[in-house]
Short mmCIF file of C-alpha atoms and ligand atoms in Angstrom, two decimals:
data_model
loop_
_atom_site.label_atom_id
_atom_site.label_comp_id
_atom_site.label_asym_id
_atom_site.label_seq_id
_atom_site.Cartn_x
_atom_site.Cartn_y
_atom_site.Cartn_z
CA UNK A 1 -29.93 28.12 -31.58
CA UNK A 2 -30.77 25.19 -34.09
CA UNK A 3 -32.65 22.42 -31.98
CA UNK A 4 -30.86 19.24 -32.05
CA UNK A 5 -32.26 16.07 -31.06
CA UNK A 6 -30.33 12.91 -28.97
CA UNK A 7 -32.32 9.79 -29.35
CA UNK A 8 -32.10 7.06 -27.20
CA UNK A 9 -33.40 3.27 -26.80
CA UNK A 10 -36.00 2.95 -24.05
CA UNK A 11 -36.20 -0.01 -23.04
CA UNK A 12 -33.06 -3.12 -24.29
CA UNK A 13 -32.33 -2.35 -27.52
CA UNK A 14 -33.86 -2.92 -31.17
CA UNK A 15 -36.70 -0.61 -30.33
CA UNK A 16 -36.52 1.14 -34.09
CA UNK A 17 -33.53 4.02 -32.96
CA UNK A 18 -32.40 3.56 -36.91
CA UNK A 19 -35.45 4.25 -38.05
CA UNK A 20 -36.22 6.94 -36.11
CA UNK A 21 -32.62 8.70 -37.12
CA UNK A 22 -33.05 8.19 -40.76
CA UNK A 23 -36.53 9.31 -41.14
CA UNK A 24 -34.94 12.86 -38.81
CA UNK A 25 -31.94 13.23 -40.31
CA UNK A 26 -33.44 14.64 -43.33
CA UNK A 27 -32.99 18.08 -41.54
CA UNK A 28 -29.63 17.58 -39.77
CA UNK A 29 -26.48 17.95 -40.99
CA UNK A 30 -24.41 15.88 -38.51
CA UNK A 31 -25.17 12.52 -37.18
CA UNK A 32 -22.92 11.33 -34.07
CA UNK A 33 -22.81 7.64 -32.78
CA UNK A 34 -22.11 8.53 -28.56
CA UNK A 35 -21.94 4.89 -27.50
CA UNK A 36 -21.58 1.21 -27.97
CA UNK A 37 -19.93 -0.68 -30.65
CA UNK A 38 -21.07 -3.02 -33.56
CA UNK A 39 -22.64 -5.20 -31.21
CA UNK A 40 -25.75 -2.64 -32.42
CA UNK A 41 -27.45 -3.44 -35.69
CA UNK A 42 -29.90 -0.34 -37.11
CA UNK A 43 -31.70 -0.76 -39.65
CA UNK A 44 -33.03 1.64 -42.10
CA UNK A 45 -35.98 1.06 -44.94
CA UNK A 46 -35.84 3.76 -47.20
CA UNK A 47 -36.25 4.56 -51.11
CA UNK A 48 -36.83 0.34 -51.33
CA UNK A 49 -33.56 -0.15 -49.60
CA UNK A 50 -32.98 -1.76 -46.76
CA UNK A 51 -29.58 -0.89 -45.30
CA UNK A 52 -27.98 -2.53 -41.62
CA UNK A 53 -25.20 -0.14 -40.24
CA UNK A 54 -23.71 -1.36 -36.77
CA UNK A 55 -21.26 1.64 -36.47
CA UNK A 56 -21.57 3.99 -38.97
CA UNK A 57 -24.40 6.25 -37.72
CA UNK A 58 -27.53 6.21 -39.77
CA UNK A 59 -27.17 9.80 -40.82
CA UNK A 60 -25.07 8.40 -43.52
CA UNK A 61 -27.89 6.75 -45.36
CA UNK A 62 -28.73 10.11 -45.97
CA UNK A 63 -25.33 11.47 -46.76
CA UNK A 64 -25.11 13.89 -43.53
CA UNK A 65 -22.07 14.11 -42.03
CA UNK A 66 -21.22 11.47 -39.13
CA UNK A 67 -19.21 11.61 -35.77
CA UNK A 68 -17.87 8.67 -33.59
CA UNK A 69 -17.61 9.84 -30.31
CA UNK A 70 -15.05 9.08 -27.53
CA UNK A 71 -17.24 6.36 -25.60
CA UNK A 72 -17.69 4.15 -29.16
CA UNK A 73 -15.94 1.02 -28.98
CA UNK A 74 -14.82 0.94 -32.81
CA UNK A 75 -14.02 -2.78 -35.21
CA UNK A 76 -12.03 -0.54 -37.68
CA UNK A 77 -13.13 -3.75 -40.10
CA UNK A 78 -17.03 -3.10 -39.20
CA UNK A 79 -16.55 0.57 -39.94
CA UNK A 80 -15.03 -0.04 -43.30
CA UNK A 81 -17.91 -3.35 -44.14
CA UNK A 82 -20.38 -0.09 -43.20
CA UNK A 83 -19.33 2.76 -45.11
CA UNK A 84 -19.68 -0.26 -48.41
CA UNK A 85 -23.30 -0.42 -47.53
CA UNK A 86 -23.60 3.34 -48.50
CA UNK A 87 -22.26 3.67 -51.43
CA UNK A 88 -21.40 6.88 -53.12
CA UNK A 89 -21.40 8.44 -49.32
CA UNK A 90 -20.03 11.97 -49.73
CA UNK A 91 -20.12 13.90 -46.15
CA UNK A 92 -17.41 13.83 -43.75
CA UNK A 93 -16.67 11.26 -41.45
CA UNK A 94 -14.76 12.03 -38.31
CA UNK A 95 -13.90 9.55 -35.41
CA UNK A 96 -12.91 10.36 -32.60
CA UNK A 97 -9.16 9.89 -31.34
CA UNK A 98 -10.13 8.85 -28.10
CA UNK A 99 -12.46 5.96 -29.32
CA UNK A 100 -11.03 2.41 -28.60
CA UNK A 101 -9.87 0.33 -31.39
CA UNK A 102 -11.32 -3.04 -30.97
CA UNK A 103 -8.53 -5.52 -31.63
CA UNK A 104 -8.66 -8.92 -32.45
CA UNK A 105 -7.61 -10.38 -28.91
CA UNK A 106 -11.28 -8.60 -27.67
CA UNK A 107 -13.23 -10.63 -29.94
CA UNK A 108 -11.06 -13.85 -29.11
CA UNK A 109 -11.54 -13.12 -25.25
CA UNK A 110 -15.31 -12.13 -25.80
CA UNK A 111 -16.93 -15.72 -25.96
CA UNK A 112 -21.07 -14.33 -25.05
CA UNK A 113 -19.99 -15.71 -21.55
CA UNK A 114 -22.72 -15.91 -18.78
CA UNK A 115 -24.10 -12.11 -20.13
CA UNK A 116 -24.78 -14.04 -23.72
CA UNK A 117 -23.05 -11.09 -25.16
CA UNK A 118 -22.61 -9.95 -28.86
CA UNK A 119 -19.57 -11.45 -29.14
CA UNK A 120 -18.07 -8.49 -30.68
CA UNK A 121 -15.53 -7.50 -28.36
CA UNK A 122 -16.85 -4.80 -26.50
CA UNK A 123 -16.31 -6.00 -22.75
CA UNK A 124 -13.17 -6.94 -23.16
CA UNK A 125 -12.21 -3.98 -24.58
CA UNK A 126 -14.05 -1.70 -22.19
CA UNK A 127 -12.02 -3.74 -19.61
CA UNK A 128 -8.61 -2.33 -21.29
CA UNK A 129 -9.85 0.97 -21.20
CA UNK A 130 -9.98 0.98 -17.55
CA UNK A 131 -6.78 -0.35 -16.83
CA UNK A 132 -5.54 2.95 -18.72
CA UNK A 133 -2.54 0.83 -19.79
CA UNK A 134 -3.61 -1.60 -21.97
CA UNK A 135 -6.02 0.36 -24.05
CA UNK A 136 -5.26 1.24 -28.48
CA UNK A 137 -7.15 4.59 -29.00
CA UNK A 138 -7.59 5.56 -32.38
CA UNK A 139 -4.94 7.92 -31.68
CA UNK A 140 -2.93 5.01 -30.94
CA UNK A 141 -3.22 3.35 -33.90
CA UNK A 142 -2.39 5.95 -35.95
CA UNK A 143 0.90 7.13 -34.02
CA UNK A 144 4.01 6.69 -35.11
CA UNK A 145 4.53 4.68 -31.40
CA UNK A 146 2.08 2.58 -32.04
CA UNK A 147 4.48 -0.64 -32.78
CA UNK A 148 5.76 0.12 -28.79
CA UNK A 149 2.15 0.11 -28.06
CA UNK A 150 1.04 -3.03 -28.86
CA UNK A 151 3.85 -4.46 -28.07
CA UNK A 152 3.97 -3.37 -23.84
CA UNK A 153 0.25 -4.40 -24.50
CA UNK A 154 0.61 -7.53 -25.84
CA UNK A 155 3.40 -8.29 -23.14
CA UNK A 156 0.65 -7.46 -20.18
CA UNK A 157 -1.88 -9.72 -22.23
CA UNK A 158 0.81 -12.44 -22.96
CA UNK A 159 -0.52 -15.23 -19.86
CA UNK A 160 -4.32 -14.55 -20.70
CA UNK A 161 -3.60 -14.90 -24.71
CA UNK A 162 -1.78 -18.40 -23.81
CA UNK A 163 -4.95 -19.61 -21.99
CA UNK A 164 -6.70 -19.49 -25.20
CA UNK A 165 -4.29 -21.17 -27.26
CA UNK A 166 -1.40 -19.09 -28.66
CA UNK A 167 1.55 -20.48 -28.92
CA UNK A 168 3.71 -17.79 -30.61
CA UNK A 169 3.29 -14.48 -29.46
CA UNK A 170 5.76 -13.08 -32.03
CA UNK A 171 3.48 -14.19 -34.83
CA UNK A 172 0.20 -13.10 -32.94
CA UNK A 173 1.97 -9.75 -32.39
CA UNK A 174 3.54 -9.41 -36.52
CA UNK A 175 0.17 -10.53 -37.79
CA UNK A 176 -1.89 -7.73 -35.91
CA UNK A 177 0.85 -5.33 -36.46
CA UNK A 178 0.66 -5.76 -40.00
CA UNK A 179 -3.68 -5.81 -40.03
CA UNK A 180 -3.90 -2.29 -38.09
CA UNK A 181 -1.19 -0.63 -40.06
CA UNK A 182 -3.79 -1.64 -42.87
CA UNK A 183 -6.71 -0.06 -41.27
CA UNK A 184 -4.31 2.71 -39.66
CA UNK A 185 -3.73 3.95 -43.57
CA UNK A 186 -7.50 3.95 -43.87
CA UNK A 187 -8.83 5.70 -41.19
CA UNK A 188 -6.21 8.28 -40.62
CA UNK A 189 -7.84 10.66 -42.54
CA UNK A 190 -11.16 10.39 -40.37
CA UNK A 191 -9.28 10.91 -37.08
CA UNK A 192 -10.52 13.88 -35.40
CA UNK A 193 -11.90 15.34 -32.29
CA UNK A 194 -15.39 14.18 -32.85
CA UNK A 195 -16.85 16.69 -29.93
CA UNK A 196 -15.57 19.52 -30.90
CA UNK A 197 -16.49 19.28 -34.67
CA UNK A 198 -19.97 19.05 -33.27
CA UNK A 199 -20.09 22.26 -30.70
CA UNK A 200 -18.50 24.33 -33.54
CA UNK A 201 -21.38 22.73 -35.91
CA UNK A 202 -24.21 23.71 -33.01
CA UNK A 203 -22.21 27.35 -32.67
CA UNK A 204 -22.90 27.76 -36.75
CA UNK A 205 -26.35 27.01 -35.80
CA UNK A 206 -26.08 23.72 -37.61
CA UNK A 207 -28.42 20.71 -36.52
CA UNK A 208 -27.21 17.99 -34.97
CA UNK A 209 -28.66 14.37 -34.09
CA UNK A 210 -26.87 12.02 -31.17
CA UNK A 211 -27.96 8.27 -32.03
CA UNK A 212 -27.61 6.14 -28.94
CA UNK A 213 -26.73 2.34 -29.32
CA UNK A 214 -28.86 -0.41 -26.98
CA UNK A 215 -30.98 0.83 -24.38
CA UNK A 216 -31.71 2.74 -21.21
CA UNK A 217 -32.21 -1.02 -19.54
CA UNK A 218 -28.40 -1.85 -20.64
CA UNK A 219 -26.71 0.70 -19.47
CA UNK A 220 -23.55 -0.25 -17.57
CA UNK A 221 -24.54 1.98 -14.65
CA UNK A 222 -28.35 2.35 -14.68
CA UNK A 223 -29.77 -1.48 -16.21
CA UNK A 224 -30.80 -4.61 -15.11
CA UNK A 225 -26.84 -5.32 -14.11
CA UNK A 226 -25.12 -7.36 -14.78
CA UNK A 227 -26.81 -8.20 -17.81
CA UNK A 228 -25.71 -5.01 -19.64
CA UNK A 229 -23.54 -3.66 -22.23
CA UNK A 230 -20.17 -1.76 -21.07
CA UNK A 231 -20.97 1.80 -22.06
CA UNK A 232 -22.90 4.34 -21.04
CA UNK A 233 -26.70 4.18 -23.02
CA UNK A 234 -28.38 6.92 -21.52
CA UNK A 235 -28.72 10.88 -22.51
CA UNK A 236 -26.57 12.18 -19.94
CA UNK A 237 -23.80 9.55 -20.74
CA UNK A 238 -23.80 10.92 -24.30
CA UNK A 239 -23.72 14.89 -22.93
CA UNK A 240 -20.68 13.78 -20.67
CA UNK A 241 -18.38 11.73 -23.31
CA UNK A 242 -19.37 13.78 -26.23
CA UNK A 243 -18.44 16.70 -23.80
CA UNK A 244 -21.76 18.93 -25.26
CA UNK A 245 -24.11 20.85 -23.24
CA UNK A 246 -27.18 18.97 -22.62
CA UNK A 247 -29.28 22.04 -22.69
CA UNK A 248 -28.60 22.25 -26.31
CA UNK A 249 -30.42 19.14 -27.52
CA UNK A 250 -34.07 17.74 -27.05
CA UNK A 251 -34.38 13.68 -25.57
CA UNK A 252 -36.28 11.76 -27.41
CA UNK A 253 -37.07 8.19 -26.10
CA UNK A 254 -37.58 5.24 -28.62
CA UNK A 255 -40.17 3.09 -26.75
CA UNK A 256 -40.62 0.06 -28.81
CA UNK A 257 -44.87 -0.59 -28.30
CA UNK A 258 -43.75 -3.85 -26.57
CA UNK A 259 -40.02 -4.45 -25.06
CA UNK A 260 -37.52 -6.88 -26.31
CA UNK A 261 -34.23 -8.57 -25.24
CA UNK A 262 -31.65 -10.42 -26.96
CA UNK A 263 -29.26 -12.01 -24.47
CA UNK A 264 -29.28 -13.33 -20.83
CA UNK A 265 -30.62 -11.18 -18.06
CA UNK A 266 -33.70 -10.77 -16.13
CA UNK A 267 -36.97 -9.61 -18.46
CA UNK A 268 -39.99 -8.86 -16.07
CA UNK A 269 -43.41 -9.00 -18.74
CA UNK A 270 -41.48 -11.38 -21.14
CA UNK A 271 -44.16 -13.62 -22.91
CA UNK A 272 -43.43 -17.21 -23.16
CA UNK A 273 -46.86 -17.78 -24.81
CA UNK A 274 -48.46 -18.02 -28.18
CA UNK A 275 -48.79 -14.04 -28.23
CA UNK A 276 -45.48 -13.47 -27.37
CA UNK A 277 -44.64 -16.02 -30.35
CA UNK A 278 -46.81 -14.15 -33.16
CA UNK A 279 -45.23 -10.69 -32.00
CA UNK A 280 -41.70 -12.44 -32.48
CA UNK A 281 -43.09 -13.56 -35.44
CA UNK A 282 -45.07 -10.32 -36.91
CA UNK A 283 -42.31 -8.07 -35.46
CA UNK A 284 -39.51 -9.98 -37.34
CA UNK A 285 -37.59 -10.23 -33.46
CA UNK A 286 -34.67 -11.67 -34.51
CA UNK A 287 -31.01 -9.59 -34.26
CA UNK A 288 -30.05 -7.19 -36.72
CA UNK A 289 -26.47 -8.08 -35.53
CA UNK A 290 -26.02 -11.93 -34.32
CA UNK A 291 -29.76 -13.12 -35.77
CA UNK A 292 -30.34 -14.67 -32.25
CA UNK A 293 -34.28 -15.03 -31.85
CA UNK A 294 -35.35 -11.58 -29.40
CA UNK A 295 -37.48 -12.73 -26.09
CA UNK A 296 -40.77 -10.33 -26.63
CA UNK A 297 -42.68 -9.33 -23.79
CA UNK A 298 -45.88 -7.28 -22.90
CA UNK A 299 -45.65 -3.38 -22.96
CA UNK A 300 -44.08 -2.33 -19.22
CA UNK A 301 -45.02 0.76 -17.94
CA UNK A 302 -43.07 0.37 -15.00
CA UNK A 303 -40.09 0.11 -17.20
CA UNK A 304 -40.48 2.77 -19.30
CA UNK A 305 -41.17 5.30 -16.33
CA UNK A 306 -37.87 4.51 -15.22
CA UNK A 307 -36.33 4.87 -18.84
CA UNK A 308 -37.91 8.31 -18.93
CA UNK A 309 -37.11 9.77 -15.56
CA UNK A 310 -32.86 8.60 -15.87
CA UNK A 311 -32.55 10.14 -19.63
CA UNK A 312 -35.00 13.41 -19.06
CA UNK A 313 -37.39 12.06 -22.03
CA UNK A 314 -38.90 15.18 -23.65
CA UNK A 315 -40.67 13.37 -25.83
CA UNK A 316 -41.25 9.51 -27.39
CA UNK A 317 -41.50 8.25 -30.34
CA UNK A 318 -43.35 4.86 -30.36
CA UNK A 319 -42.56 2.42 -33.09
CA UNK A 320 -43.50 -0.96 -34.21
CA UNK A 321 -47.76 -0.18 -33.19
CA UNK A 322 -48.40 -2.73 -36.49
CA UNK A 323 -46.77 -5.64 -35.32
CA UNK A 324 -49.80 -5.06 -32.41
CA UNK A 325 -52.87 -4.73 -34.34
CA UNK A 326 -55.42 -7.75 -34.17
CA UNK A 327 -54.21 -8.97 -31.14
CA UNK A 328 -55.19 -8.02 -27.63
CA UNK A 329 -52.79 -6.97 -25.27
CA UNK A 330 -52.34 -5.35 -21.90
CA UNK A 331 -49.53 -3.52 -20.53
CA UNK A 332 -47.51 -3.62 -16.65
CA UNK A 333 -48.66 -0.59 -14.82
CA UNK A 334 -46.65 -2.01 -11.33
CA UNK A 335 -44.70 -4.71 -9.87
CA UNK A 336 -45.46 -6.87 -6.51
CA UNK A 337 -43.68 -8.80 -4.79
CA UNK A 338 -45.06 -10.61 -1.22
CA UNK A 339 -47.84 -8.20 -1.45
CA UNK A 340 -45.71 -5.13 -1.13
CA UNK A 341 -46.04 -3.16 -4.62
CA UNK A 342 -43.97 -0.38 -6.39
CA UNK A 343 -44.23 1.52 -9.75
CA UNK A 344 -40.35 2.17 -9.59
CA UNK A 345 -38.27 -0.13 -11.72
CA UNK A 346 -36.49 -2.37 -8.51
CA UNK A 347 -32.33 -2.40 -9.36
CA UNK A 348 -32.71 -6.31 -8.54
CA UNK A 349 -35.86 -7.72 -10.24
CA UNK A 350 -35.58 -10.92 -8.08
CA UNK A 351 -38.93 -12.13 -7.44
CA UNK A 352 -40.98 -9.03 -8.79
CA UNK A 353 -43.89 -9.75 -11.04
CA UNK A 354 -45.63 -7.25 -13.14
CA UNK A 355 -49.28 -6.30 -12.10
CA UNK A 356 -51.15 -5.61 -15.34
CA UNK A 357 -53.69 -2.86 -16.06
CA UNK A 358 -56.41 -2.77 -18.74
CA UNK A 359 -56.42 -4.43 -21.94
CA UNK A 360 -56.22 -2.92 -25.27
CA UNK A 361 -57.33 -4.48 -28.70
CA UNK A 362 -57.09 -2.39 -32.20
CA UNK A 363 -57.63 -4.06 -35.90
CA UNK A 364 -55.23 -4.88 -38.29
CA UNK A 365 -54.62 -2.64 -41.00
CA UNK A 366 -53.18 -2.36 -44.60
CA UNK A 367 -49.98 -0.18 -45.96
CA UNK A 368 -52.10 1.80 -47.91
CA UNK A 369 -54.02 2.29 -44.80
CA UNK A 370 -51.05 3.16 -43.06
CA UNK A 371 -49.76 5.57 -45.47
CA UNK A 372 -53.31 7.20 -44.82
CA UNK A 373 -53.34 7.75 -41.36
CA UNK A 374 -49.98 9.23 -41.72
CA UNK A 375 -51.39 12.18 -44.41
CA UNK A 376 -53.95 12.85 -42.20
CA UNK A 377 -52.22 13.04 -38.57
CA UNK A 378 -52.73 10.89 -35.03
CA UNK A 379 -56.60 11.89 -34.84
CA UNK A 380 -57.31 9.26 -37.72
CA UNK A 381 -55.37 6.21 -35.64
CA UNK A 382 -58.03 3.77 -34.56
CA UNK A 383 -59.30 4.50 -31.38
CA UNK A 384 -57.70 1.48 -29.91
CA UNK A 385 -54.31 2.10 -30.44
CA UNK A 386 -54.79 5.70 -29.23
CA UNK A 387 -56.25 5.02 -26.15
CA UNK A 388 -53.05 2.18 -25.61
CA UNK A 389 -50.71 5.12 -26.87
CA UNK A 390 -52.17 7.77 -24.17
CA UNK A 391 -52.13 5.65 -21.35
CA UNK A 392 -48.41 5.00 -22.02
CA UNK A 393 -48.35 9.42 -22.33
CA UNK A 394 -50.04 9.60 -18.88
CA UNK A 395 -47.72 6.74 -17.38
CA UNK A 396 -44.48 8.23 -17.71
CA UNK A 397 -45.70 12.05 -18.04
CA UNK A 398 -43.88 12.31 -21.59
CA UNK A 399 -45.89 13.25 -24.64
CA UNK A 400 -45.42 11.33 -28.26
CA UNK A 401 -44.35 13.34 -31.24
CA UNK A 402 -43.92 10.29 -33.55
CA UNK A 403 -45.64 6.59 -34.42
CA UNK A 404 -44.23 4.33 -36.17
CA UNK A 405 -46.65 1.96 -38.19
CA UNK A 406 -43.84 0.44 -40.28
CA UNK A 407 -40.36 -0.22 -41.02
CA UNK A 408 -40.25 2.28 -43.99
CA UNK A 409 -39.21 5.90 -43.09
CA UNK A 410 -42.05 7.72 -44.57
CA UNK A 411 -45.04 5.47 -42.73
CA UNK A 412 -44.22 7.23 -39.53
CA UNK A 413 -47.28 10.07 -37.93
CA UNK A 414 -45.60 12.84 -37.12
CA UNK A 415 -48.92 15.09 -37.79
CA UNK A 416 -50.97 16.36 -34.18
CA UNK A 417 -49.05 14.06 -32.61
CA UNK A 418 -47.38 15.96 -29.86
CA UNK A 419 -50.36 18.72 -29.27
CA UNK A 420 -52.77 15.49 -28.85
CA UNK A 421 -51.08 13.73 -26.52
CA UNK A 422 -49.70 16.53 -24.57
CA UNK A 423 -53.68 17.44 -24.31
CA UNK A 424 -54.03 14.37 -22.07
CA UNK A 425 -50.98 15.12 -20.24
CA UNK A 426 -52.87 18.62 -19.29
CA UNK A 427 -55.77 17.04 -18.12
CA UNK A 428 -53.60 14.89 -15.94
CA UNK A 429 -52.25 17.73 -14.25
P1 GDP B 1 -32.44 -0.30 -33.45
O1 GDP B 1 -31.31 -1.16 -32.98
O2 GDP B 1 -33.15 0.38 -32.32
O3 GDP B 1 -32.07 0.63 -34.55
O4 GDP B 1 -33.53 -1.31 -34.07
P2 GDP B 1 -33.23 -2.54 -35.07
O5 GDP B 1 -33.04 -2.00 -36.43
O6 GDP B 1 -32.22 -3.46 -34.51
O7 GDP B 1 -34.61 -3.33 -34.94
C1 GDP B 1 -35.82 -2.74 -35.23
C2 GDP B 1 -36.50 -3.55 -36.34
O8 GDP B 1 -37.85 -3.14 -36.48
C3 GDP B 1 -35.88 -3.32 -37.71
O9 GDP B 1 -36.01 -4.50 -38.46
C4 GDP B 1 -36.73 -2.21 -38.30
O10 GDP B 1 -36.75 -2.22 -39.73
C5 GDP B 1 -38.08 -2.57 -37.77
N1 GDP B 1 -39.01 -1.45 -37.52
C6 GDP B 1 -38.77 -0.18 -37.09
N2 GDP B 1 -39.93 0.49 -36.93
C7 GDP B 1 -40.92 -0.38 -37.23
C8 GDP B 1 -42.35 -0.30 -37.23
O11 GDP B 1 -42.95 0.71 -36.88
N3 GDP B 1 -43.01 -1.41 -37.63
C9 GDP B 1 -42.41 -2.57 -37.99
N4 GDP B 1 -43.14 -3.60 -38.33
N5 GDP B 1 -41.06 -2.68 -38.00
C10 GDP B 1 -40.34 -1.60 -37.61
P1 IMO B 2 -28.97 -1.87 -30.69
O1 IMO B 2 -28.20 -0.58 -30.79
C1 IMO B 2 -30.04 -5.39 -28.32
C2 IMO B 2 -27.04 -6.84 -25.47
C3 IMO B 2 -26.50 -8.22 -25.78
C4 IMO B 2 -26.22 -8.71 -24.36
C5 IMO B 2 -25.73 -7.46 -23.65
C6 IMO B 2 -24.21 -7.33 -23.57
O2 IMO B 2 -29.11 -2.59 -31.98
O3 IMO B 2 -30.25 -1.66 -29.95
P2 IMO B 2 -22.36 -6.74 -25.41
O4 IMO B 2 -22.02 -7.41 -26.70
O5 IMO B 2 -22.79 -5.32 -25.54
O6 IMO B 2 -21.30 -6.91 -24.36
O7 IMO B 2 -23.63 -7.58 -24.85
O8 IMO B 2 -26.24 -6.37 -24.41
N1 IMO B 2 -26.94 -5.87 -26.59
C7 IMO B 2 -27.96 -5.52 -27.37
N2 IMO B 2 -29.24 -5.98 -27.41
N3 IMO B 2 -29.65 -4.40 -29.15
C8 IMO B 2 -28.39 -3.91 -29.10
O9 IMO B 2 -28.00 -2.83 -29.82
C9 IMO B 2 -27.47 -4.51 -28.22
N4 IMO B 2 -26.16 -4.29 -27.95
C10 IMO B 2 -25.86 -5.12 -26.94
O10 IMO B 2 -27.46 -9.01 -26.43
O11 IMO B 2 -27.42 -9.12 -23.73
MG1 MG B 3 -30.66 -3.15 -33.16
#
């Protein structure tokens, strides 16, 4: 059986998942989006392109087939604005028909609220889905019933639509009647039944990537509640909506080499300094999706032990180790609080502060230099940046098969990687 890979964001998002997808899909043949909406932006820096998708999975800047699977909140506008950005796109698309349409009374009732949310609709429509009544599935919008649909929809929305405003609900109703027969024509043809297009592509022996949305922190059972997203972010989310057998795929964790959040919500290392400034800076922290500014913070072990134990991390892939260099850093190996201390991620960080180990310090270095190191494998990363990389190994017991020392796919080391960091995983032992 082909090895297929699910990747998924370690920490809150923006921690490089596009990348990471791109630079593996080369040997895939299907790429599946398994959560989220277009409130995730992932970018990809390839061939001297740089290309945003926020629902199309990145697969497609490689022209491997994509899936949209059941738990994907879906703009059918954002999917179209996407599959523009990659032109000449030949593989197949399918979406699932159990994936919720968002419609445009989700983006009118999603106003970034208390949460500071994406504004892109996905609360409100992962509220809908749990009524079980009120919900358009893509199957719904492409059924001849749909114009009953919307319509015993729109009546149970009517008194929360008049709150914001709307004075004629016939119009309201005829104009989004008339916008999502539109899209209906255009994604009919991609409707499908996105799981089982991917266990018959597994069966073949075909490779298959999952691409997780967000992060492990914002998942709506699992992260810092109730400053999350609304779907499910982790690996075992993915295995359960996508309906595939988790012992078919490898995890692979994307741990950012410092955290970020965008959005309210509580952010234990965050650095309101002049360090945590230049890494906004260096890092280019601002999102791919609403350009808000992204609150960087120091590297949190405590965090990403947590990440790793509740998605099964097989491996990590660290990215953004440049944005790093020449500045000297230190990372959260616990948390106190009233002299009581843990190194398990507390579900209510009230009044925890991170206890810091040792500090790191590596020079800055040049693309060519980059491009080097990545020829000749992890042994010829400077010792600095090493050392920092195998203490985050040894903290969460999960080897690194891939660092990332820029946002192009090919300045990645992939090279002795795994067999040298697993070596200080054995000594650990
Ligand atoms: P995603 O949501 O996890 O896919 O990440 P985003 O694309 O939202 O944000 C990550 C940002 O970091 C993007 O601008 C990437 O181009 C960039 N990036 C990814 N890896 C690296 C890296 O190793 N170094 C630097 N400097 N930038 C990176
Ligand atoms: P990618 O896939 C970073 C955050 C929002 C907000 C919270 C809830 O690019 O990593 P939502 O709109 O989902 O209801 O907002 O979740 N958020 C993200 N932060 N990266 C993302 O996606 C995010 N998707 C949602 O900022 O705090
Ligand atoms: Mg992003």
């Amino acid at each position: 059986m082909a090895e297929n890979t699910i990747i998924i964001g370690a920490y809150w998002g923006d921690e490089g998942k596009g990348k990471i997808v791109d630079l593996l899909a080369a040997d895939a043949d299907w790429v599946a989006r398994f959560n989220g909406g277009d409130n995730a932006g992932h970018t990809i820096v390839a061939e001297g392109k740089k290309t945003i998708l926020h629902i199309l999975p990145s697969g497609a800047v490689q022209g491997k087939n994509v899936a949209i699977g059941p738990d994907v909140f879906v703009n059918p506008e954002a999917l179209l604005k996407d599959l523009q950005s990659v032109k000449d796109y030949k593989g197949r698309i399918v979406v699932d028909e159990r994936a919720h349409v968002i419609m445009p009374y989700h983006l009118t009732l999603d106003d970034g609220g208390k949460l500071g949310t994406t504004k892109r609709g996905i609360g409100p429509a992962a509220e809908d889905r749990a009524s079980r009544t009120r919900d358009i599935t893509f199957s719904d919008l492409i059924s001849e019933k749909f114009k009953e649909k919307l319509h015993g929809v729109l009546k149970e929305k009517e008194l929360m639509l008049r709150n914001t405003g709307l004075n004629s609900m016939a119009d309201y109703e005829n104009e989004i009647y008339r916008t999502s027969n539109e899209y209906a024509s255009r994604v009919r043809q991609l409707t499908g039944n996105a799981g089982l297009e991917l266990h018959n592509a597994i069966q073949r022996g075909e490779k298959v990537i999952l691409e997780g949305a967000q992060g492990a922190l914002l998942d709506i059972v699992h992260g810092t509640r109730p400053y999350v997203t609304s779907s499910n972010t982790t690996a075992g989310g993915a295995f359960a909506n996508l309906g595939l057998n988790p012992r078919h795929f490898k995890v692979v964790g994307i741990a950012k080499a410092y955290p970020t959040r965008v959005g309210e919500g509580p952010f234990p290392t965050e650095l309101k300094n002049e360090l945590g400034r230049r890494i906004q800076e260096d890092g280019h922290e601002f999102g791919a999706t609403t350009g808000r500014p992204r609150k960087a913070g120091m590297p949190d072990f405590v965090a990403l032990r947590y990440s790793a134990r509740i998605n099964s991390f097989d491996e990590i892939a660290v990215t953004k180790l440049d944005v790093l260099a020449g500045k000297e850093f230190t990372a959260a190996v616990k948390y106190e609080k009233g002299g009581e201390t843990t190194e398990n991620f507390p579900f209510r960080l009230e009044g925890w502060q991170p206890v810091y180990g040792k500090t790191y310090y590596f020079e800055s270095f040049t693309e060519a230099e980059a491009e080097r190191m990545c020829k000749e494998g992890y042994t010829s990363l400077p010792e600095g940046m090493r050392e920092y990389l195998e203490d985050v190994a040894a903290a969460i017991k999960t080897p690194i098969s891939m660092v990332s020392l820029s946002p192009k796919r090919e300045i990645t080391v992939v090279k002795d990687a795994l067999e040298e960091t697993r070596k200080c995983l054995t000594w650990l032992m």
